[in-house]
Coordinates of C-alpha atoms and ligand atoms in Angstrom, one line a residue:
Chain A
M1 CA 127.8 144.7 184.5
E2 CA 127.9 148.1 182.8
D3 CA 124.6 148.1 181.0
P4 CA 122.0 145.6 182.3
G5 CA 119.9 145.9 179.2
I6 CA 122.6 145.3 176.6
A7 CA 122.2 141.5 176.4
E8 CA 118.4 141.8 175.9
R9 CA 119.0 144.4 173.3
L10 CA 121.5 142.3 171.5
V11 CA 119.1 139.4 171.3
D12 CA 116.3 141.8 170.1
S13 CA 118.7 143.1 167.4
L14 CA 119.1 139.7 165.9
V15 CA 115.4 139.0 165.3
R16 CA 114.5 138.9 161.6
P17 CA 111.2 138.5 159.9
D18 CA 112.0 135.2 158.2
G19 CA 113.2 133.7 161.5
S20 CA 111.2 131.7 164.1
P21 CA 110.6 132.6 167.7
K22 CA 110.9 128.9 168.6
K23 CA 114.3 128.6 167.1
R24 CA 117.7 130.2 167.6
P25 CA 117.7 133.8 166.2
V26 CA 121.0 133.2 164.5
H27 CA 122.6 129.8 163.5
T28 CA 119.0 128.8 163.1
I29 CA 119.4 125.7 160.9
G30 CA 121.7 123.0 162.4
I31 CA 122.3 119.3 163.0
G32 CA 123.7 117.5 166.0
A33 CA 126.2 114.7 166.2
T34 CA 127.9 112.9 169.1
G35 CA 131.3 111.3 169.5
S36 CA 134.3 111.8 171.8
F37 CA 137.4 114.0 172.3
L38 CA 140.8 112.6 173.1
A39 CA 143.4 115.0 174.3
S40 CA 146.9 114.8 172.8
H41 CA 149.7 113.6 175.0
V42 CA 151.0 117.2 175.5
A43 CA 147.6 118.8 176.2
R44 CA 147.8 118.2 179.9
D45 CA 151.1 120.0 180.1
Y46 CA 149.3 123.2 179.1
C47 CA 145.9 122.9 180.7
I48 CA 144.5 121.3 183.9
S49 CA 141.0 121.0 182.5
K50 CA 139.5 117.6 182.8
H51 CA 139.0 117.1 179.0
F52 CA 142.7 117.7 178.4
Q53 CA 143.9 115.0 180.7
G54 CA 144.0 112.2 178.2
T55 CA 140.9 110.1 178.9
E56 CA 138.1 110.1 176.3
T57 CA 135.5 112.8 176.8
P58 CA 132.0 112.3 175.3
V59 CA 130.9 115.3 173.2
T60 CA 127.8 116.7 171.6
V61 CA 128.4 118.9 168.6
R62 CA 125.9 121.1 166.7
F63 CA 126.9 122.3 163.2
S64 CA 124.9 125.2 161.9
N65 CA 124.4 127.8 159.1
G66 CA 125.0 131.2 160.6
S67 CA 121.9 132.8 159.1
G68 CA 118.9 133.6 161.3
S69 CA 116.5 132.6 158.5
A70 CA 114.4 129.6 159.3
V71 CA 114.4 128.6 155.7
Q72 CA 117.3 126.3 154.8
H73 CA 119.8 127.6 152.1
D74 CA 122.9 125.4 152.7
G75 CA 124.5 126.4 149.4
W76 CA 124.3 130.2 150.0
S77 CA 127.5 131.9 151.1
D78 CA 127.3 132.0 154.9
V79 CA 129.4 131.6 158.1
R80 CA 129.0 128.1 159.6
G81 CA 129.0 127.3 163.3
M82 CA 130.3 124.4 165.3
A83 CA 129.3 124.3 169.0
T84 CA 130.9 121.6 171.0
R85 CA 129.9 120.4 174.5
F86 CA 132.4 118.3 176.4
H87 CA 130.6 116.1 178.9
L88 CA 133.1 115.9 181.8
D89 CA 133.3 112.9 184.0
D90 CA 132.0 114.7 187.1
G91 CA 128.7 115.4 185.4
T92 CA 129.5 119.0 184.5
A93 CA 130.1 120.2 181.0
T94 CA 132.1 122.9 179.1
D95 CA 131.4 124.4 175.7
L96 CA 133.6 125.6 172.9
I97 CA 131.7 127.6 170.3
A98 CA 133.4 128.2 167.0
M99 CA 132.6 129.5 163.5
T100 CA 134.2 129.5 160.1
L101 CA 135.0 133.2 160.2
P102 CA 138.4 133.7 162.0
E103 CA 137.5 137.0 163.6
F104 CA 134.4 138.9 164.8
F105 CA 132.8 142.1 163.4
T106 CA 133.2 144.4 166.4
P107 CA 135.4 144.7 169.5
T108 CA 132.6 145.3 172.1
P109 CA 129.0 144.4 172.7
E110 CA 127.8 148.0 172.2
T111 CA 129.5 148.3 168.8
F112 CA 128.0 144.9 167.9
L113 CA 124.6 146.3 168.6
D114 CA 125.3 149.1 166.2
F115 CA 126.6 146.6 163.7
A116 CA 123.6 144.2 164.1
L117 CA 121.2 147.1 163.5
A118 CA 123.2 148.5 160.5
A119 CA 123.5 145.0 159.0
K120 CA 120.0 143.8 159.6
P121 CA 119.0 141.8 156.6
A122 CA 117.2 144.2 154.3
K123 CA 115.6 144.3 150.9
F124 CA 118.2 145.0 148.2
S125 CA 118.1 145.4 144.5
R126 CA 120.3 143.5 142.1
E127 CA 123.2 145.6 140.8
S128 CA 122.3 146.8 137.3
P129 CA 124.6 145.9 134.4
W130 CA 125.5 149.6 134.0
R131 CA 126.4 149.8 137.7
K132 CA 128.5 146.7 137.3
I133 CA 130.4 148.2 134.3
L134 CA 131.0 151.3 136.4
D135 CA 132.4 149.1 139.2
M136 CA 134.6 147.3 136.8
L137 CA 136.0 150.6 135.6
K138 CA 136.6 151.5 139.2
L139 CA 138.4 148.2 139.7
T140 CA 135.9 147.3 142.5
P141 CA 134.0 144.0 142.5
P142 CA 130.3 144.3 141.8
M143 CA 128.0 143.2 144.6
R144 CA 127.0 139.5 144.4
D145 CA 123.9 138.8 142.3
P146 CA 121.0 137.5 144.4
Y147 CA 120.5 133.8 144.7
P148 CA 117.2 132.5 143.4
G149 CA 114.6 133.5 146.0
E150 CA 116.9 135.8 147.9
T151 CA 115.1 139.0 148.8
V152 CA 116.9 140.3 152.0
R153 CA 120.5 140.1 153.0
P154 CA 122.9 141.8 155.4
D155 CA 125.6 142.5 152.8
E156 CA 124.9 146.1 151.8
G157 CA 124.3 147.3 155.4
A158 CA 127.4 145.4 156.6
M159 CA 129.5 147.0 153.9
R160 CA 128.3 150.5 154.7
F161 CA 129.1 149.9 158.4
A162 CA 132.6 148.7 157.5
D163 CA 133.2 151.8 155.5
R164 CA 132.7 153.9 158.6
N165 CA 134.3 151.5 161.1
G166 CA 137.7 150.1 160.2
Y167 CA 137.6 147.4 162.9
A168 CA 134.7 145.6 161.1
Q169 CA 136.5 145.5 157.7
L170 CA 138.4 142.2 158.0
A171 CA 135.3 140.3 159.1
V172 CA 133.0 141.9 156.6
F173 CA 135.5 141.4 153.8
Q174 CA 136.0 137.7 154.7
A175 CA 132.3 137.0 155.4
A176 CA 131.3 138.5 152.0
A177 CA 133.3 135.8 150.2
I178 CA 133.1 132.9 152.7
G179 CA 131.1 130.6 150.4
A180 CA 129.6 127.2 151.4
P181 CA 131.4 124.1 152.7
A182 CA 131.1 120.9 150.7
S183 CA 130.2 119.3 154.0
Y184 CA 130.1 120.4 157.7
D185 CA 133.2 118.2 158.3
R186 CA 135.2 120.0 155.5
A187 CA 135.6 123.4 157.2
S188 CA 137.9 124.9 159.9
Y189 CA 136.1 126.5 162.8
H190 CA 137.6 129.2 165.0
A191 CA 136.6 129.9 168.6
V192 CA 137.8 133.5 167.9
H193 CA 138.1 134.8 171.5
T194 CA 141.1 134.5 173.7
F195 CA 140.8 132.2 176.7
V196 CA 143.2 131.9 179.6
I197 CA 144.3 128.4 180.4
T198 CA 146.2 127.2 183.5
A199 CA 149.0 124.6 183.4
P200 CA 149.7 122.1 186.2
D201 CA 152.6 124.4 187.4
G202 CA 150.2 127.4 187.6
T203 CA 151.4 129.0 184.4
R204 CA 148.6 130.9 182.7
R205 CA 148.6 131.3 179.0
W206 CA 146.4 133.4 176.7
V207 CA 145.3 131.2 173.9
R208 CA 142.9 130.8 170.9
F209 CA 141.4 127.6 169.6
T210 CA 140.6 126.3 166.1
W211 CA 139.1 123.0 164.9
Q212 CA 140.8 121.7 161.8
P213 CA 139.1 119.0 159.7
I214 CA 141.2 116.0 159.2
A215 CA 139.4 115.3 155.9
G216 CA 140.6 118.8 154.7
V217 CA 138.8 122.0 153.9
L218 CA 136.6 122.0 150.8
D219 CA 134.1 124.5 149.6
T220 CA 131.4 124.1 146.9
N221 CA 132.0 125.7 143.5
P222 CA 130.8 129.3 144.0
N223 CA 129.9 129.6 140.3
A224 CA 127.5 126.6 140.3
P225 CA 123.8 127.1 141.2
P226 CA 123.6 126.6 145.0
E227 CA 121.8 123.6 146.5
D228 CA 119.4 124.5 149.3
V229 CA 119.5 121.2 151.2
Y230 CA 122.6 119.0 151.3
L231 CA 124.7 119.6 154.4
Q232 CA 122.7 117.5 156.9
D233 CA 122.4 114.6 154.4
K234 CA 126.1 114.8 153.7
L235 CA 126.9 114.6 157.4
R236 CA 124.6 111.6 157.8
E237 CA 126.2 109.9 154.8
R238 CA 129.6 110.7 156.0
L239 CA 129.1 109.4 159.5
A240 CA 127.4 106.2 158.2
L241 CA 130.6 105.5 156.3
A242 CA 133.3 106.5 158.8
P243 CA 133.7 108.9 161.7
A244 CA 134.5 112.6 160.9
R245 CA 137.6 113.9 162.8
F246 CA 138.9 117.3 163.8
S247 CA 142.2 118.4 165.4
L248 CA 141.9 121.0 168.1
M249 CA 144.8 123.5 167.4
M250 CA 145.7 126.0 170.0
S251 CA 147.7 129.2 169.3
I252 CA 149.6 130.8 172.2
G253 CA 149.4 134.5 172.3
E254 CA 152.3 136.8 173.1
I255 CA 152.6 140.2 174.7
G256 CA 151.4 142.7 172.3
D257 CA 148.8 140.5 170.7
A258 CA 145.1 141.5 170.7
F259 CA 144.1 139.4 173.8
D260 CA 140.8 141.2 174.3
D261 CA 139.9 142.2 170.7
P262 CA 138.0 139.5 168.7
T263 CA 138.3 141.6 165.5
R264 CA 142.0 141.0 165.3
P265 CA 143.1 137.5 164.5
W266 CA 146.7 136.5 165.5
P267 CA 149.2 135.9 162.7
P268 CA 149.9 132.3 161.9
H269 CA 153.4 132.5 163.4
R270 CA 152.4 132.0 167.1
V271 CA 153.4 128.7 168.8
R272 CA 150.7 126.2 167.9
V273 CA 149.9 123.2 170.0
M274 CA 147.8 120.2 169.0
M275 CA 145.5 119.7 171.9
G276 CA 143.6 116.7 170.8
T277 CA 141.3 115.0 168.3
L278 CA 137.5 115.0 168.1
T279 CA 135.9 112.0 166.6
L280 CA 132.2 112.2 165.6
D281 CA 130.5 108.9 164.8
T282 CA 126.8 109.3 165.4
V283 CA 124.1 111.7 164.2
V284 CA 121.8 112.6 167.1
K285 CA 118.6 110.5 166.7
D286 CA 116.1 112.9 168.2
Q287 CA 117.4 116.2 166.7
E288 CA 114.6 118.3 168.2
A289 CA 115.0 117.1 171.8
D290 CA 118.7 116.5 172.0
C291 CA 120.1 119.2 169.7
E292 CA 117.7 121.9 168.7
R293 CA 116.4 122.4 172.2
L294 CA 119.9 122.3 173.7
S295 CA 121.6 125.6 174.5
F296 CA 125.2 126.1 174.2
N297 CA 127.0 128.9 176.0
P298 CA 130.5 130.3 175.5
G299 CA 130.5 131.2 179.2
L300 CA 130.2 127.6 180.2
L301 CA 133.8 126.9 181.1
T302 CA 135.5 124.7 183.6
D303 CA 138.5 124.7 185.9
G304 CA 141.6 125.5 184.0
I305 CA 139.9 127.7 181.3
E306 CA 138.8 131.3 182.0
P307 CA 137.5 134.0 179.7
S308 CA 140.0 136.7 178.7
G309 CA 139.0 140.4 179.2
D310 CA 137.3 140.3 175.8
L311 CA 134.0 142.2 176.4
V312 CA 132.2 140.4 173.6
L313 CA 133.0 137.0 175.1
R314 CA 131.8 138.2 178.5
A315 CA 128.6 139.6 177.1
R316 CA 127.8 136.4 175.2
K317 CA 127.1 134.5 178.5
D318 CA 123.9 136.5 179.2
V319 CA 123.0 136.8 175.5
Y320 CA 122.9 133.0 175.0
E321 CA 121.0 132.5 178.3
I322 CA 118.3 135.0 177.3
S323 CA 118.0 133.7 173.8
S324 CA 117.7 130.1 175.2
K325 CA 114.9 131.2 177.6
R326 CA 113.0 133.0 174.9
R327 CA 112.9 130.1 172.6
G328 CA 112.0 127.7 175.5
A329 CA 115.2 125.6 175.2
V330 CA 116.7 123.4 177.9
P331 CA 118.7 125.9 180.1
C332 CA 122.5 125.5 179.8
P333 CA 123.9 123.7 182.9
F334 CA 125.4 126.8 184.6
S335 CA 124.1 125.8 187.9
R336 CA 126.1 122.6 187.8
S337 CA 129.3 124.2 186.6
Q338 CA 131.7 126.5 188.2
A339 CA 130.5 129.9 186.9
N340 CA 133.3 132.0 185.6
D341 CA 132.2 135.6 186.1
E342 CA 133.8 137.6 188.7
Chain B
M1 CA 126.1 132.1 137.3
T2 CA 123.4 131.8 139.9
N3 CA 120.6 134.1 138.7
D4 CA 119.2 135.4 135.5
G5 CA 119.2 139.2 135.1
G6 CA 118.7 139.1 131.3
W7 CA 121.1 138.8 128.4
F8 CA 122.8 142.2 128.9
D9 CA 123.5 141.4 132.6
R10 CA 125.0 138.0 131.5
F11 CA 127.1 139.7 128.9
V12 CA 128.4 142.2 131.5
D13 CA 129.2 139.4 133.8
S14 CA 131.3 137.8 131.1
L15 CA 133.3 141.0 130.4
P16 CA 136.2 140.2 132.7
E17 CA 136.9 137.1 130.6
R18 CA 136.7 138.8 127.2
G19 CA 139.9 139.6 125.4
W20 CA 139.0 143.1 124.3
F21 CA 137.9 144.0 127.8
K22 CA 141.0 142.6 129.3
F23 CA 143.0 144.7 126.8
L24 CA 141.0 147.7 127.8
S25 CA 141.5 147.0 131.5
T26 CA 145.3 146.5 131.1
Y27 CA 146.1 149.4 128.8
V28 CA 143.5 152.0 129.8
V29 CA 141.7 151.4 133.1
V30 CA 144.7 150.3 135.2
P31 CA 147.1 153.0 133.8
Y32 CA 144.4 155.6 134.5
W33 CA 144.2 154.5 138.1
V34 CA 147.9 154.3 138.4
W35 CA 148.1 157.9 137.2
R36 CA 145.3 159.0 139.5
D37 CA 146.4 157.2 142.6
P38 CA 150.0 156.2 142.4
K39 CA 151.3 153.9 145.2
P40 CA 154.8 154.1 146.6
K41 CA 156.7 150.8 146.4
L42 CA 156.3 149.0 149.8
P43 CA 159.5 148.0 151.5
G44 CA 160.7 144.4 151.5
G45 CA 161.1 141.8 154.3
P46 CA 159.2 141.1 157.5
R47 CA 157.8 144.1 159.3
A48 CA 159.1 145.2 162.8
S49 CA 157.2 143.4 165.5
A50 CA 157.7 143.1 169.3
Q51 CA 156.3 139.6 169.5
P52 CA 159.1 136.9 169.9
S53 CA 157.5 134.6 167.4
E54 CA 157.6 137.3 164.7
N55 CA 161.4 137.5 165.2
V56 CA 162.1 133.9 164.5
Q57 CA 161.7 132.0 161.1
R58 CA 161.6 135.3 159.2
M59 CA 161.5 135.0 155.4
M60 CA 164.0 136.6 153.1
N61 CA 163.1 136.5 149.4
L62 CA 166.0 138.3 147.7
I63 CA 165.3 138.8 144.0
M64 CA 168.3 140.1 142.1
P65 CA 168.2 141.0 138.3
L66 CA 171.0 139.2 136.4
K67 CA 173.2 141.4 134.2
D68 CA 173.3 138.7 131.6
S69 CA 170.3 136.4 131.6
S70 CA 171.4 134.4 128.5
P71 CA 172.2 130.8 129.1
I72 CA 175.9 131.7 129.3
G73 CA 175.1 134.4 131.9
R74 CA 172.9 132.0 133.8
A75 CA 175.6 129.3 133.7
K76 CA 178.1 131.7 135.2
A77 CA 175.7 132.4 138.0
A78 CA 175.1 128.7 138.6
L79 CA 178.9 128.2 138.6
A80 CA 179.4 131.0 141.1
I81 CA 177.1 129.2 143.5
A82 CA 178.4 125.7 142.7
Q83 CA 182.0 126.6 143.2
N84 CA 181.3 128.1 146.6
V85 CA 179.1 125.4 148.2
D86 CA 181.6 124.8 151.0
E87 CA 181.9 128.5 151.7
I88 CA 178.2 129.0 151.8
F89 CA 177.4 126.0 154.0
A90 CA 180.2 126.7 156.4
G91 CA 179.1 130.3 156.5
L92 CA 175.5 129.4 157.2
D93 CA 176.6 127.1 160.0
N94 CA 178.7 129.9 161.5
V95 CA 175.8 132.4 161.3
G96 CA 173.8 129.8 163.2
T97 CA 170.4 131.5 162.9
V98 CA 169.4 130.2 159.5
H99 CA 166.8 127.5 159.1
T100 CA 167.0 127.1 155.4
A101 CA 168.6 128.9 152.5
R102 CA 168.8 128.3 148.8
F103 CA 169.5 130.0 145.5
L104 CA 167.2 129.9 142.5
L105 CA 167.6 131.0 138.9
L106 CA 164.2 132.3 137.9
D107 CA 163.6 134.1 134.6
D108 CA 165.9 137.0 134.6
Y109 CA 166.8 136.8 138.3
I110 CA 169.0 135.1 140.7
C111 CA 167.1 134.6 144.0
M112 CA 168.2 133.9 147.5
I113 CA 165.4 132.5 149.6
S114 CA 166.1 131.9 153.2
V115 CA 164.4 131.6 156.6
Y116 CA 166.4 133.2 159.5
D117 CA 166.0 134.2 163.1
G118 CA 166.5 137.6 164.6
D119 CA 167.3 141.0 163.2
F120 CA 167.7 141.4 159.4
S121 CA 170.7 143.8 159.5
N122 CA 172.5 141.5 161.9
Y123 CA 171.8 138.5 159.7
I124 CA 173.2 140.2 156.6
R125 CA 176.2 141.6 158.6
D126 CA 177.0 138.1 160.0
F127 CA 176.7 136.7 156.5
I128 CA 179.1 139.2 155.0
A129 CA 181.6 138.6 157.8
T130 CA 181.6 134.9 157.0
I131 CA 181.0 134.7 153.3
G132 CA 181.6 138.2 151.9
S133 CA 183.7 136.7 149.1
V134 CA 180.8 134.7 147.8
F135 CA 178.5 137.7 147.9
D136 CA 181.1 139.7 145.9
E137 CA 180.9 137.0 143.3
V138 CA 177.1 136.9 143.3
V139 CA 176.6 140.7 143.2
S140 CA 179.1 141.0 140.4
L141 CA 176.6 139.1 138.2
V142 CA 173.8 141.4 139.2
E143 CA 172.6 144.7 137.9
G144 CA 173.7 147.6 140.1
G145 CA 175.9 145.2 142.1
D146 CA 179.4 146.4 141.1
D147 CA 179.3 149.5 143.3
L148 CA 178.9 147.3 146.4
I149 CA 182.2 145.3 145.8
P150 CA 183.9 144.5 148.1
T151 CA 180.9 143.9 150.3
T152 CA 183.0 143.6 153.4
H153 CA 183.9 147.3 153.0
N154 CA 180.3 148.5 152.1
V155 CA 178.4 146.7 154.7
E156 CA 175.7 149.3 155.5
R157 CA 175.1 150.1 151.8
F158 CA 174.9 146.4 151.1
I159 CA 172.3 146.0 153.8
D160 CA 170.2 148.7 152.3
W161 CA 170.6 147.2 148.8
V162 CA 169.5 143.8 150.0
H163 CA 166.6 145.3 151.8
A164 CA 165.6 147.0 148.5
H165 CA 165.7 143.7 146.7
D166 CA 163.9 141.7 149.3
L167 CA 160.2 141.1 148.3
F168 CA 157.4 143.0 149.9
Q169 CA 155.5 140.6 152.2
A170 CA 151.8 141.0 151.7
P171 CA 150.0 141.1 155.1
D172 CA 148.4 137.9 156.4
F173 CA 145.1 139.8 156.8
P174 CA 144.1 141.4 153.5
T175 CA 142.5 144.6 154.9
D176 CA 145.9 145.5 156.6
L177 CA 147.0 146.6 153.1
F178 CA 145.2 149.9 153.6
G179 CA 147.2 150.8 156.7
L180 CA 150.5 149.8 155.1
Q181 CA 149.8 152.0 152.1
D182 CA 148.7 154.9 154.3
T183 CA 151.9 154.6 156.3
A184 CA 154.1 154.5 153.1
S185 CA 152.3 157.7 151.9
G186 CA 152.9 159.5 155.2
R187 CA 149.2 159.3 156.2
S188 CA 147.9 158.0 159.5
P189 CA 146.7 154.5 158.9
D190 CA 143.0 153.9 158.3
S191 CA 141.8 157.3 159.5
P192 CA 139.4 157.9 158.0
P193 CA 138.7 154.2 157.1
H194 CA 138.9 153.3 153.4
E195 CA 136.0 152.2 151.3
L196 CA 136.1 148.4 151.8
R197 CA 135.2 147.6 148.2
S198 CA 138.3 149.6 147.0
L199 CA 140.6 146.8 148.5
P200 CA 140.9 144.9 145.2
R201 CA 141.9 148.1 143.4
E202 CA 144.4 149.0 146.1
L203 CA 145.9 145.5 145.6
I204 CA 146.1 146.0 141.8
L205 CA 147.8 149.3 142.2
Q206 CA 150.2 147.9 144.8
L207 CA 151.1 145.1 142.4
N208 CA 151.9 147.7 139.9
A209 CA 154.4 149.2 142.3
N210 CA 155.6 145.9 143.7
P211 CA 155.0 143.4 140.8
N212 CA 156.8 140.6 142.8
I213 CA 155.6 140.0 146.3
S214 CA 155.5 137.3 148.9
L215 CA 151.9 136.2 149.5
G216 CA 151.6 136.5 153.2
G217 CA 154.2 135.5 155.8
G218 CA 153.9 131.8 154.9
Y219 CA 153.3 128.5 156.8
R220 CA 155.5 127.2 159.5
A221 CA 155.4 123.6 160.8
Y222 CA 156.8 124.6 164.2
P223 CA 156.1 128.3 164.5
G224 CA 157.7 130.3 167.2
F225 CA 161.0 128.3 167.6
S226 CA 164.4 129.4 166.6
A227 CA 166.9 127.2 164.7
A228 CA 169.0 127.1 167.9
Q229 CA 166.0 125.7 169.9
V230 CA 165.3 123.1 167.3
R231 CA 168.9 122.0 167.2
G232 CA 169.0 122.0 171.0
K233 CA 166.0 119.7 171.1
F234 CA 167.6 117.2 168.7
G235 CA 170.9 117.3 170.5
V236 CA 173.0 117.8 167.4
G237 CA 175.8 119.6 169.1
W238 CA 175.8 123.3 168.1
Ligands
LIG1 C1 128.1 140.0 170.7 C2 128.3 138.9 169.9 C3 127.4 137.8 169.7 C4 126.0 137.7 169.9 C5 125.1 138.8 170.4 C6 125.6 136.4 169.5 C7 124.3 135.9 169.6 C8 123.9 134.6 169.5 C9 122.7 134.1 169.8 C10 121.5 134.9 170.4 C11 122.7 132.7 169.5 C12 121.5 131.7 169.8 C13 121.7 131.1 171.1 C14 120.6 130.2 171.5 O1 119.5 130.5 171.3 O2 120.9 129.1 172.0 C15 123.9 132.4 168.9 C16 124.3 131.2 168.5 C17 125.6 130.9 168.0 N1 126.7 131.8 167.9 FE1 126.7 133.7 168.6 N2 126.7 135.7 169.1 C18 127.8 136.5 169.2 C19 129.1 136.2 168.9 C20 129.5 135.0 168.4 C21 130.9 134.6 168.1 C22 132.1 135.5 168.3 C23 130.8 133.3 167.6 C24 132.0 132.4 167.1 C25 133.0 132.2 167.9 C26 129.4 132.9 167.6 C27 129.0 131.6 167.2 C28 127.7 131.1 167.4 C29 127.3 129.8 167.1 C30 128.2 128.7 166.5 C31 126.0 129.7 167.5 C32 125.1 128.4 167.4 C33 125.2 127.7 168.7 C34 124.4 126.4 168.7 O3 124.5 125.6 167.7 O4 123.6 126.3 169.6 N3 128.7 133.9 168.1 N4 124.7 133.6 168.9

């Protein structure tokens, strides 16, 4: 480890005044559901991991709003999260953590610290009509008007950071207009980082994963007044009617691709493999005990899946552990899994 | 909208939809920026890339202005294609690297839209070798095309001409536009970084230089595989 303090400092940097020390510092509001994952018939040709062998694997999923505010604003434009734990048949588990933004803001933990500080949610003033006219004459879009009750936001700081650091531009640009999903099961979620998977013949492939909703992607109307509370109810209603399903799509990287840089998505032209289908049928009954107090960790991998050299991915293992400890959550089951650091 | 900043603010928010403001934007604001910050036309076709999957299923969107776009001129163009279906299909089979190809008559243009594997120049060269006569007929109907006939004797010039009429393919990731514009203007890409909020303006100015573009590199159902690999899997014999 280069800098033993970086993980602590990253967690510190995320703390915001409207958050809660007992909850996650980001992705604070969420809901858990359970179901199972069934690998496709080709998945085992690519990866020897247990959950890709073709038997049903039970899963726990937590959907979340990306914001670290402890006040629920489902309808505000925000990145959404989908953390999936696969409960493997030997009692161990592996996590796949994904979000609706297809890329990350920075290429390293250190630059993320700079970003988190620069984009800390801050007081902002509504853009004046005169300023808006000036923007229109400059052919630049005015900044978004505040939502009712919105007093702090990261947008201005993130934008200033992106103006100085080109690598952050794609994520900041896409996050600024990401909107709100009609339901948690109507969004695509990207695991962003590259992982290295091993096939039965020993071939190692550099891959990236995305969950695609079988119900299709659907956002709310960005011009209608946002509703603060609907996503959890929608998911309950949805699962009471019928299971929600996602396909796990895997893109295979090629020499020359950004294997270790989470700010660079891969073009949609890479070989794509359907690795399996996730079926969610039950909302977790005791949300507090079995979901909110749970801790997911992107470093919780299993035989057949390793982290790439992506420094952000590698740093996240400690970050999530520290965060989980601070909020008094159930520790993630590293002790029972094969740890993947070298 | 979501919040009430008073009547003047609401009025300003509605400006982009108001006829007079649209008129002002189109005839004053945009021309001012075009004058102040002119963009070179960005080149057509897929961009060079080392990755194998970028070199299969590449898109060609060849947009050629008709000399005569009256119904009679269009009928001549339709006839030129219809009378040469055998030549075109046999030629495409011989080229072997084409997934799909079709001709369109669209407004004042005849368009050839195709998906091919491998190098662009080789694709066009193979094409001319097998169906040069059809191309002669097509380009004779197109503005600026007469100088290229017979295409079999003007292969390199014909390749350049096709390239110039192939649509610019907008990048799959929007902020990559900055770097492409820098490169076209002889600057080093993104250094210093651009103001992020200027991206919509840069797009508007680019659409002034390249009014017709392909929006991204497109969707593929089986990305990364060549026509030969697909045919091989199906066992269809060539
Ligand atoms: C250096 C980069 C990052 C840092 C410092 C960071 C930090 C954190 C922290 C501290 C938590 C709360 C963990 C807990 O208390 O259990 C969290 C949760 C989360 N993060 Fe990150 N994160 C980073 C990158 C990412 C990336 C790249 C993704 C998407 C692929 C992501 C998606 C999520 C999701 C979905 C959750 C919620 C997990 C849950 O439901 O328990 N994060 N992050």
